[in-house]
mmCIF file of C-alpha atoms in Angstrom:
data_model
loop_
_atom_site.group_PDB
_atom_site.id
_atom_site.type_symbol
_atom_site.label_atom_id
_atom_site.label_comp_id
_atom_site.label_asym_id
_atom_site.label_seq_id
_atom_site.Cartn_x
_atom_site.Cartn_y
_atom_site.Cartn_z
ATOM 1 C CA UNK A 30 0.081 0.002 -0.003
ATOM 2 C CA UNK A 31 2.431 2.175 0.696
ATOM 3 C CA UNK A 32 4.364 1.424 -2.774
ATOM 4 C CA UNK A 33 1.274 2.422 -4.410
ATOM 5 C CA UNK A 34 0.801 5.483 -2.098
ATOM 6 C CA UNK A 35 4.005 6.657 -3.386
ATOM 7 C CA UNK A 36 3.477 6.036 -7.198
ATOM 8 C CA UNK A 37 0.208 8.232 -6.877
ATOM 9 C CA UNK A 38 2.095 11.148 -5.069
ATOM 10 C CA UNK A 39 4.873 10.636 -7.961
ATOM 11 C CA UNK A 40 2.241 10.517 -10.794
ATOM 12 C CA UNK A 41 0.471 13.672 -9.048
ATOM 13 C CA UNK A 42 3.577 15.447 -8.736
ATOM 14 C CA UNK A 43 4.243 14.927 -12.737
ATOM 15 C CA UNK A 44 0.888 15.987 -13.368
ATOM 16 C CA UNK A 45 1.427 19.155 -11.537
ATOM 17 C CA UNK A 46 4.912 19.641 -13.185
ATOM 18 C CA UNK A 47 3.248 19.149 -16.708
ATOM 19 C CA UNK A 48 0.423 21.262 -15.787
ATOM 20 C CA UNK A 49 2.915 24.242 -14.826
ATOM 21 C CA UNK A 50 5.212 23.566 -18.261
ATOM 22 C CA UNK A 51 2.321 23.736 -20.063
ATOM 23 C CA UNK A 52 1.066 27.208 -18.552
ATOM 24 C CA UNK A 53 4.522 28.066 -19.037
ATOM 25 C CA UNK A 54 4.912 27.381 -22.550
ATOM 26 C CA UNK A 55 1.597 29.177 -23.039
ATOM 27 C CA UNK A 56 2.530 32.004 -21.599
ATOM 28 C CA UNK A 57 5.548 31.992 -23.913
ATOM 29 C CA UNK A 58 3.718 31.802 -26.819
ATOM 30 C CA UNK A 59 1.399 34.367 -25.812
ATOM 31 C CA UNK A 60 4.649 36.625 -25.239
ATOM 32 C CA UNK A 61 5.801 35.283 -28.650
ATOM 33 C CA UNK A 62 3.007 36.317 -30.397
ATOM 34 C CA UNK A 63 1.971 39.496 -28.590
ATOM 35 C CA UNK A 64 1.739 42.451 -30.747
ATOM 36 C CA UNK A 65 4.926 44.758 -30.867
ATOM 37 C CA UNK A 66 4.137 48.460 -30.369
ATOM 38 C CA UNK A 67 6.194 50.530 -32.817
ATOM 39 C CA UNK A 68 6.919 54.205 -31.590
ATOM 40 C CA UNK A 69 6.794 56.983 -33.747
ATOM 41 C CA UNK A 70 9.573 59.005 -34.591
ATOM 42 C CA UNK A 71 9.613 62.504 -32.938
ATOM 43 C CA UNK A 72 8.839 65.935 -35.018
ATOM 44 C CA UNK A 73 12.734 66.712 -34.358
ATOM 45 C CA UNK A 74 14.084 63.839 -35.557
ATOM 46 C CA UNK A 75 12.143 63.905 -38.954
ATOM 47 C CA UNK A 76 13.012 67.743 -39.243
ATOM 48 C CA UNK A 77 16.766 66.552 -38.813
ATOM 49 C CA UNK A 78 16.273 63.606 -41.829
ATOM 50 C CA UNK A 79 14.620 66.290 -43.702
ATOM 51 C CA UNK A 80 17.213 68.853 -43.401
ATOM 52 C CA UNK A 81 20.268 66.377 -43.930
ATOM 53 C CA UNK A 82 18.544 65.105 -47.127
ATOM 54 C CA UNK A 83 18.105 68.684 -48.253
ATOM 55 C CA UNK A 84 21.588 69.552 -47.512
ATOM 56 C CA UNK A 85 22.577 66.839 -49.302
ATOM 57 C CA UNK A 86 20.578 67.322 -52.501
ATOM 58 C CA UNK A 87 21.794 70.802 -52.665
ATOM 59 C CA UNK A 88 25.386 69.462 -52.075
ATOM 60 C CA UNK A 89 25.336 67.518 -55.251
ATOM 61 C CA UNK A 90 23.127 70.087 -57.050
ATOM 62 C CA UNK A 91 26.396 73.039 -56.470
ATOM 63 C CA UNK A 92 29.026 70.160 -57.458
ATOM 64 C CA UNK A 93 27.073 69.665 -60.520
ATOM 65 C CA UNK A 94 26.948 73.229 -61.477
ATOM 66 C CA UNK A 95 30.726 74.013 -60.472
ATOM 67 C CA UNK A 96 31.627 71.073 -62.760
ATOM 68 C CA UNK A 97 29.418 72.258 -65.933
ATOM 69 C CA UNK A 98 31.077 75.973 -65.473
ATOM 70 C CA UNK A 99 34.363 74.749 -64.644
ATOM 71 C CA UNK A 100 36.074 76.728 -67.677
ATOM 72 C CA UNK A 101 33.987 79.855 -66.970
ATOM 73 C CA UNK A 102 35.314 79.749 -63.277
ATOM 74 C CA UNK A 103 38.886 79.015 -64.882
ATOM 75 C CA UNK A 104 39.170 81.619 -67.369
ATOM 76 C CA UNK A 105 37.606 84.436 -65.332
ATOM 77 C CA UNK A 106 40.020 83.626 -62.473
ATOM 78 C CA UNK A 107 42.925 84.039 -64.799
ATOM 79 C CA UNK A 108 41.301 87.502 -66.030
ATOM 80 C CA UNK A 109 41.118 88.501 -62.656
ATOM 81 C CA UNK A 110 44.624 87.707 -61.757
ATOM 82 C CA UNK A 111 45.807 89.854 -65.024
ATOM 83 C CA UNK A 112 46.811 86.871 -66.846
ATOM 84 C CA UNK A 113 46.979 86.232 -70.507
ATOM 85 C CA UNK A 114 44.244 84.610 -72.251
ATOM 86 C CA UNK A 115 43.857 84.135 -76.374
ATOM 87 C CA UNK A 116 41.287 85.951 -77.891
ATOM 88 C CA UNK A 117 39.794 82.302 -79.281
ATOM 89 C CA UNK A 118 39.815 81.051 -75.483
ATOM 90 C CA UNK A 119 38.022 84.180 -74.311
ATOM 91 C CA UNK A 120 35.503 83.971 -77.390
ATOM 92 C CA UNK A 121 34.681 80.420 -76.418
ATOM 93 C CA UNK A 122 34.350 80.442 -73.007
ATOM 94 C CA UNK A 123 32.463 84.048 -73.086
ATOM 95 C CA UNK A 124 30.063 82.475 -75.346
ATOM 96 C CA UNK A 125 29.376 79.778 -73.006
ATOM 97 C CA UNK A 126 27.907 82.085 -70.343
ATOM 98 C CA UNK A 127 24.421 81.761 -72.769
ATOM 99 C CA UNK A 128 24.037 78.563 -70.631
ATOM 100 C CA UNK A 129 23.705 80.544 -67.503
ATOM 101 C CA UNK A 130 20.996 82.847 -68.724
ATOM 102 C CA UNK A 131 18.751 80.297 -70.705
ATOM 103 C CA UNK A 132 19.174 78.024 -67.480
ATOM 104 C CA UNK A 133 18.410 80.730 -65.405
ATOM 105 C CA UNK A 134 21.466 80.097 -62.954
ATOM 106 C CA UNK A 135 21.613 82.487 -60.128
ATOM 107 C CA UNK A 136 24.186 81.591 -57.676
ATOM 108 C CA UNK A 137 26.607 84.405 -57.029
ATOM 109 C CA UNK A 138 30.060 82.953 -57.624
ATOM 110 C CA UNK A 139 28.773 81.617 -61.063
ATOM 111 C CA UNK A 140 27.162 85.198 -62.060
ATOM 112 C CA UNK A 141 30.212 86.870 -60.986
ATOM 113 C CA UNK A 142 32.646 84.513 -63.154
ATOM 114 C CA UNK A 143 30.288 85.186 -66.221
ATOM 115 C CA UNK A 144 30.601 88.833 -65.808
ATOM 116 C CA UNK A 145 34.027 89.061 -65.712
ATOM 117 C CA UNK A 146 34.030 87.194 -69.377
ATOM 118 C CA UNK A 147 31.293 89.072 -71.159
ATOM 119 C CA UNK A 148 32.710 92.510 -70.029
ATOM 120 C CA UNK A 149 36.260 91.396 -71.065
ATOM 121 C CA UNK A 150 34.753 90.017 -74.277
ATOM 122 C CA UNK A 151 33.086 93.278 -75.285
ATOM 123 C CA UNK A 152 36.422 95.402 -73.644
ATOM 124 C CA UNK A 153 38.240 93.252 -76.287
ATOM 125 C CA UNK A 154 35.847 93.492 -79.357
ATOM 126 C CA UNK A 155 36.740 96.451 -81.992
ATOM 127 C CA UNK A 156 33.627 98.300 -83.277
ATOM 128 C CA UNK A 157 35.633 99.621 -86.311
ATOM 129 C CA UNK A 158 37.636 96.580 -87.596
ATOM 130 C CA UNK A 159 34.901 93.868 -86.554
ATOM 131 C CA UNK A 160 31.858 95.570 -85.918
ATOM 132 C CA UNK A 161 29.311 92.185 -86.436
ATOM 133 C CA UNK A 162 31.621 90.524 -83.469
ATOM 134 C CA UNK A 163 31.601 93.927 -81.243
ATOM 135 C CA UNK A 164 27.631 93.906 -81.828
ATOM 136 C CA UNK A 165 27.217 90.242 -81.038
ATOM 137 C CA UNK A 166 29.518 91.050 -77.715
ATOM 138 C CA UNK A 167 27.548 94.213 -76.725
ATOM 139 C CA UNK A 168 24.193 92.241 -76.888
ATOM 140 C CA UNK A 169 25.089 89.041 -75.403
ATOM 141 C CA UNK A 170 26.726 91.452 -72.561
ATOM 142 C CA UNK A 171 23.519 93.445 -72.037
ATOM 143 C CA UNK A 172 21.318 90.128 -71.819
ATOM 144 C CA UNK A 173 23.787 88.760 -69.421
ATOM 145 C CA UNK A 174 23.939 91.642 -67.318
ATOM 146 C CA UNK A 175 20.209 91.952 -66.993
ATOM 147 C CA UNK A 176 20.064 88.591 -66.290
ATOM 148 C CA UNK A 177 22.876 89.401 -63.418
ATOM 149 C CA UNK A 178 20.990 92.098 -61.898
ATOM 150 C CA UNK A 179 17.882 90.158 -61.680
ATOM 151 C CA UNK A 180 19.564 87.500 -59.564
ATOM 152 C CA UNK A 181 21.505 90.032 -57.413
ATOM 153 C CA UNK A 182 19.615 93.237 -57.284
ATOM 154 C CA UNK A 183 21.300 94.104 -54.379
ATOM 155 C CA UNK A 184 24.866 94.313 -55.679
ATOM 156 C CA UNK A 185 25.408 97.966 -56.615
ATOM 157 C CA UNK A 186 28.609 97.000 -59.122
ATOM 158 C CA UNK A 187 26.099 95.081 -61.534
ATOM 159 C CA UNK A 188 23.950 98.011 -61.579
ATOM 160 C CA UNK A 189 26.923 99.861 -62.479
ATOM 161 C CA UNK A 190 28.127 97.427 -65.029
ATOM 162 C CA UNK A 191 24.850 97.322 -66.521
ATOM 163 C CA UNK A 192 24.937 100.935 -67.109
ATOM 164 C CA UNK A 193 28.296 100.893 -68.925
ATOM 165 C CA UNK A 194 27.219 98.103 -71.051
ATOM 166 C CA UNK A 195 24.328 100.558 -72.119
ATOM 167 C CA UNK A 196 26.360 103.353 -72.537
ATOM 168 C CA UNK A 197 28.611 101.537 -74.707
ATOM 169 C CA UNK A 198 26.030 100.460 -76.956
ATOM 170 C CA UNK A 199 24.004 103.879 -77.069
ATOM 171 C CA UNK A 200 24.296 105.983 -74.291
ATOM 172 C CA UNK A 201 20.731 106.721 -73.597
ATOM 173 C CA UNK A 202 20.891 109.587 -71.080
ATOM 174 C CA UNK A 203 17.676 108.606 -68.578
ATOM 175 C CA UNK A 204 18.227 104.891 -68.742
ATOM 176 C CA UNK A 205 21.784 105.243 -68.237
ATOM 177 C CA UNK A 206 21.471 107.369 -65.344
ATOM 178 C CA UNK A 207 18.789 105.665 -64.136
ATOM 179 C CA UNK A 208 21.165 102.304 -63.573
ATOM 180 C CA UNK A 209 23.915 104.387 -62.181
ATOM 181 C CA UNK A 210 21.669 105.946 -59.638
ATOM 182 C CA UNK A 211 20.453 102.761 -58.344
ATOM 183 C CA UNK A 212 23.893 101.906 -58.004
ATOM 184 C CA UNK A 213 24.617 104.728 -56.031
ATOM 185 C CA UNK A 214 21.628 104.180 -53.935
ATOM 186 C CA UNK A 215 22.823 100.560 -53.183
ATOM 187 C CA UNK A 216 26.286 101.708 -52.171
ATOM 188 C CA UNK A 217 26.570 105.353 -51.316
ATOM 189 C CA UNK A 218 29.269 105.367 -49.091
ATOM 190 C CA UNK A 219 31.734 102.353 -50.457
ATOM 191 C CA UNK A 220 34.842 103.720 -51.834
ATOM 192 C CA UNK A 221 35.563 100.973 -54.056
ATOM 193 C CA UNK A 222 32.064 101.397 -55.480
ATOM 194 C CA UNK A 223 32.278 105.508 -55.294
ATOM 195 C CA UNK A 224 35.384 105.390 -57.468
ATOM 196 C CA UNK A 225 33.949 102.993 -59.925
ATOM 197 C CA UNK A 226 31.185 105.171 -60.497
ATOM 198 C CA UNK A 227 33.381 108.755 -60.606
ATOM 199 C CA UNK A 228 35.324 106.772 -63.532
ATOM 200 C CA UNK A 229 32.189 106.874 -65.659
ATOM 201 C CA UNK A 230 30.727 110.130 -64.219
ATOM 202 C CA UNK A 231 34.000 111.380 -65.682
ATOM 203 C CA UNK A 232 33.120 109.907 -69.305
ATOM 204 C CA UNK A 233 29.468 110.625 -69.768
ATOM 205 C CA UNK A 234 27.934 113.559 -71.394
ATOM 206 C CA UNK A 235 26.506 116.570 -69.991
ATOM 207 C CA UNK A 236 22.735 115.325 -70.404
ATOM 208 C CA UNK A 237 23.432 111.984 -68.653
ATOM 209 C CA UNK A 238 24.755 113.563 -65.602
ATOM 210 C CA UNK A 239 21.949 116.243 -65.708
ATOM 211 C CA UNK A 240 19.461 113.161 -65.573
ATOM 212 C CA UNK A 241 21.542 111.926 -62.441
ATOM 213 C CA UNK A 242 22.586 115.220 -60.706
ATOM 214 C CA UNK A 243 21.729 114.111 -57.186
ATOM 215 C CA UNK A 244 23.761 111.059 -57.253
ATOM 216 C CA UNK A 245 26.612 112.812 -59.072
ATOM 217 C CA UNK A 246 26.769 115.743 -56.910
ATOM 218 C CA UNK A 247 26.737 113.068 -53.678
ATOM 219 C CA UNK A 248 29.459 110.596 -55.088
ATOM 220 C CA UNK A 249 31.698 113.772 -56.145
ATOM 221 C CA UNK A 250 31.430 115.439 -52.729
ATOM 222 C CA UNK A 251 31.799 112.443 -50.568
ATOM 223 C CA UNK A 252 35.048 111.250 -52.353
ATOM 224 C CA UNK A 253 36.312 115.150 -52.357
ATOM 225 C CA UNK A 254 35.372 115.144 -48.591
ATOM 226 C CA UNK A 255 36.184 111.569 -47.082
ATOM 227 C CA UNK A 256 37.839 109.808 -50.088
ATOM 228 C CA UNK A 257 41.595 108.667 -50.037
ATOM 229 C CA UNK A 258 43.601 111.637 -51.666
ATOM 230 C CA UNK A 259 45.839 108.750 -53.023
ATOM 231 C CA UNK A 260 42.858 107.474 -54.891
ATOM 232 C CA UNK A 261 40.782 110.286 -55.621
ATOM 233 C CA UNK A 262 43.770 112.549 -56.813
ATOM 234 C CA UNK A 263 44.825 110.212 -59.624
ATOM 235 C CA UNK A 264 40.993 109.567 -60.741
ATOM 236 C CA UNK A 265 40.468 112.920 -61.291
ATOM 237 C CA UNK A 266 43.628 114.370 -62.930
ATOM 238 C CA UNK A 267 41.856 115.081 -65.953
ATOM 239 C CA UNK A 268 38.079 116.088 -65.376
ATOM 240 C CA UNK A 269 36.008 116.059 -68.630
ATOM 241 C CA UNK A 270 33.872 119.151 -69.085
ATOM 242 C CA UNK A 271 30.780 117.499 -68.334
ATOM 243 C CA UNK A 272 31.782 116.660 -64.646
ATOM 244 C CA UNK A 273 33.891 119.453 -64.118
ATOM 245 C CA UNK A 274 31.032 122.002 -62.840
ATOM 246 C CA UNK A 275 30.224 119.342 -60.193
ATOM 247 C CA UNK A 276 34.031 119.093 -59.222
ATOM 248 C CA UNK A 277 34.424 122.830 -58.857
ATOM 249 C CA UNK A 278 31.314 123.231 -56.893
ATOM 250 C CA UNK A 279 32.073 120.758 -54.546
ATOM 251 C CA UNK A 280 36.040 121.450 -54.219
ATOM 252 C CA UNK A 281 35.009 124.984 -53.656
ATOM 253 C CA UNK A 282 33.801 124.090 -50.239
ATOM 254 C CA UNK A 283 36.982 122.031 -48.995
ATOM 255 C CA UNK A 284 39.475 123.081 -46.318
ATOM 256 C CA UNK A 285 42.978 124.391 -47.471
ATOM 257 C CA UNK A 286 44.545 121.292 -46.121
ATOM 258 C CA UNK A 287 41.802 119.186 -47.820
ATOM 259 C CA UNK A 288 42.824 120.716 -50.999
ATOM 260 C CA UNK A 289 46.616 120.407 -50.572
ATOM 261 C CA UNK A 290 46.150 116.829 -49.704
ATOM 262 C CA UNK A 291 44.553 116.367 -52.989
ATOM 263 C CA UNK A 292 46.727 118.611 -54.976
ATOM 264 C CA UNK A 293 49.950 116.474 -53.912
ATOM 265 C CA UNK A 294 47.868 113.457 -55.508
ATOM 266 C CA UNK A 295 47.370 115.510 -58.879
ATOM 267 C CA UNK A 296 43.932 117.214 -58.228
ATOM 268 C CA UNK A 297 44.808 121.099 -57.855
ATOM 269 C CA UNK A 298 40.959 122.345 -57.300
ATOM 270 C CA UNK A 299 42.069 125.766 -57.710
ATOM 271 C CA UNK A 300 43.780 125.233 -60.999
ATOM 272 C CA UNK A 301 40.766 123.848 -62.363
ATOM 273 C CA UNK A 302 39.726 125.523 -65.532
#
C-alpha cells in the first residue's frame, strides 16, 4: 500500500509539473506572438532627417553646377589675376555664359564669373575693324547683365556694369542715369563703388549727368571730402567738361588742408579751368 501511495503521489507530482510547464509554454507563446508597439519618430528627428536630405541634394546640385561651369571659373580667375588669355579662348568661354542665362542660374559665384567674361569680351571687341563681333558681344553682354541684376539686385556693382554696357551700346541719358543712380543708392558710401562710378561719371555726357544730378553731386562731394587722396587725386587728374562744374562746386567748399592733400596727388582744385 505504501508503494502504491508513493506511485500515486509521484504521478500527481508529474501531472502538476506538466500542468505548470504547459502554462509556462502558453505564456511564452502568448509573449512570443504578442503585438509589438512601434514608436513613431519625434518631430525633431523627422526635421533633422529632412534637413540632412535637403543639404545633400543642394550639395549635389552645387557640385554639378560647378563642374558644368568649370571653364568659366578658370578663365575668369585668370582674367582677374591679369593673366594672358587668347582671343579664341576668351570668345569660346564667354559664349558659354549663354547657358547661365538660358538655364536661369543665379548662384552668385557663377554670375560673377560670367560677368567678368562677358565684359572682357566686350572690352576686347573692336567696333571699327570687327563690327559684327562687337555688336554680338554688346548684345550678349547686355542680356547677361540684365540676368545678373535680376539674380543679385542688391549688388551696386552689377547695376553699374549694366549702365556701362548700355552706355557703350548707345548712351541713352535717362536709362544710363537711372542705372547709375540705383548703384549709388545701393552703395552710397563704399569707396570702391564710389571710385568706380566716378570713373564713368567722368566719361558720360552733360545730359546723362543732368539726369542723375543728385547722385553725381553726392558721389563727388563724398569722395572729395572723405575719399583717400591717393586714389581720388589720380582718378580726377583729367576732369571732363561735363563733370567739371560738379568738381569745382564741391571742391570750393573744401578746407585748404584737404585741397593740399588732393593737389599733392594730382588734383589741384584751385587750378581747374
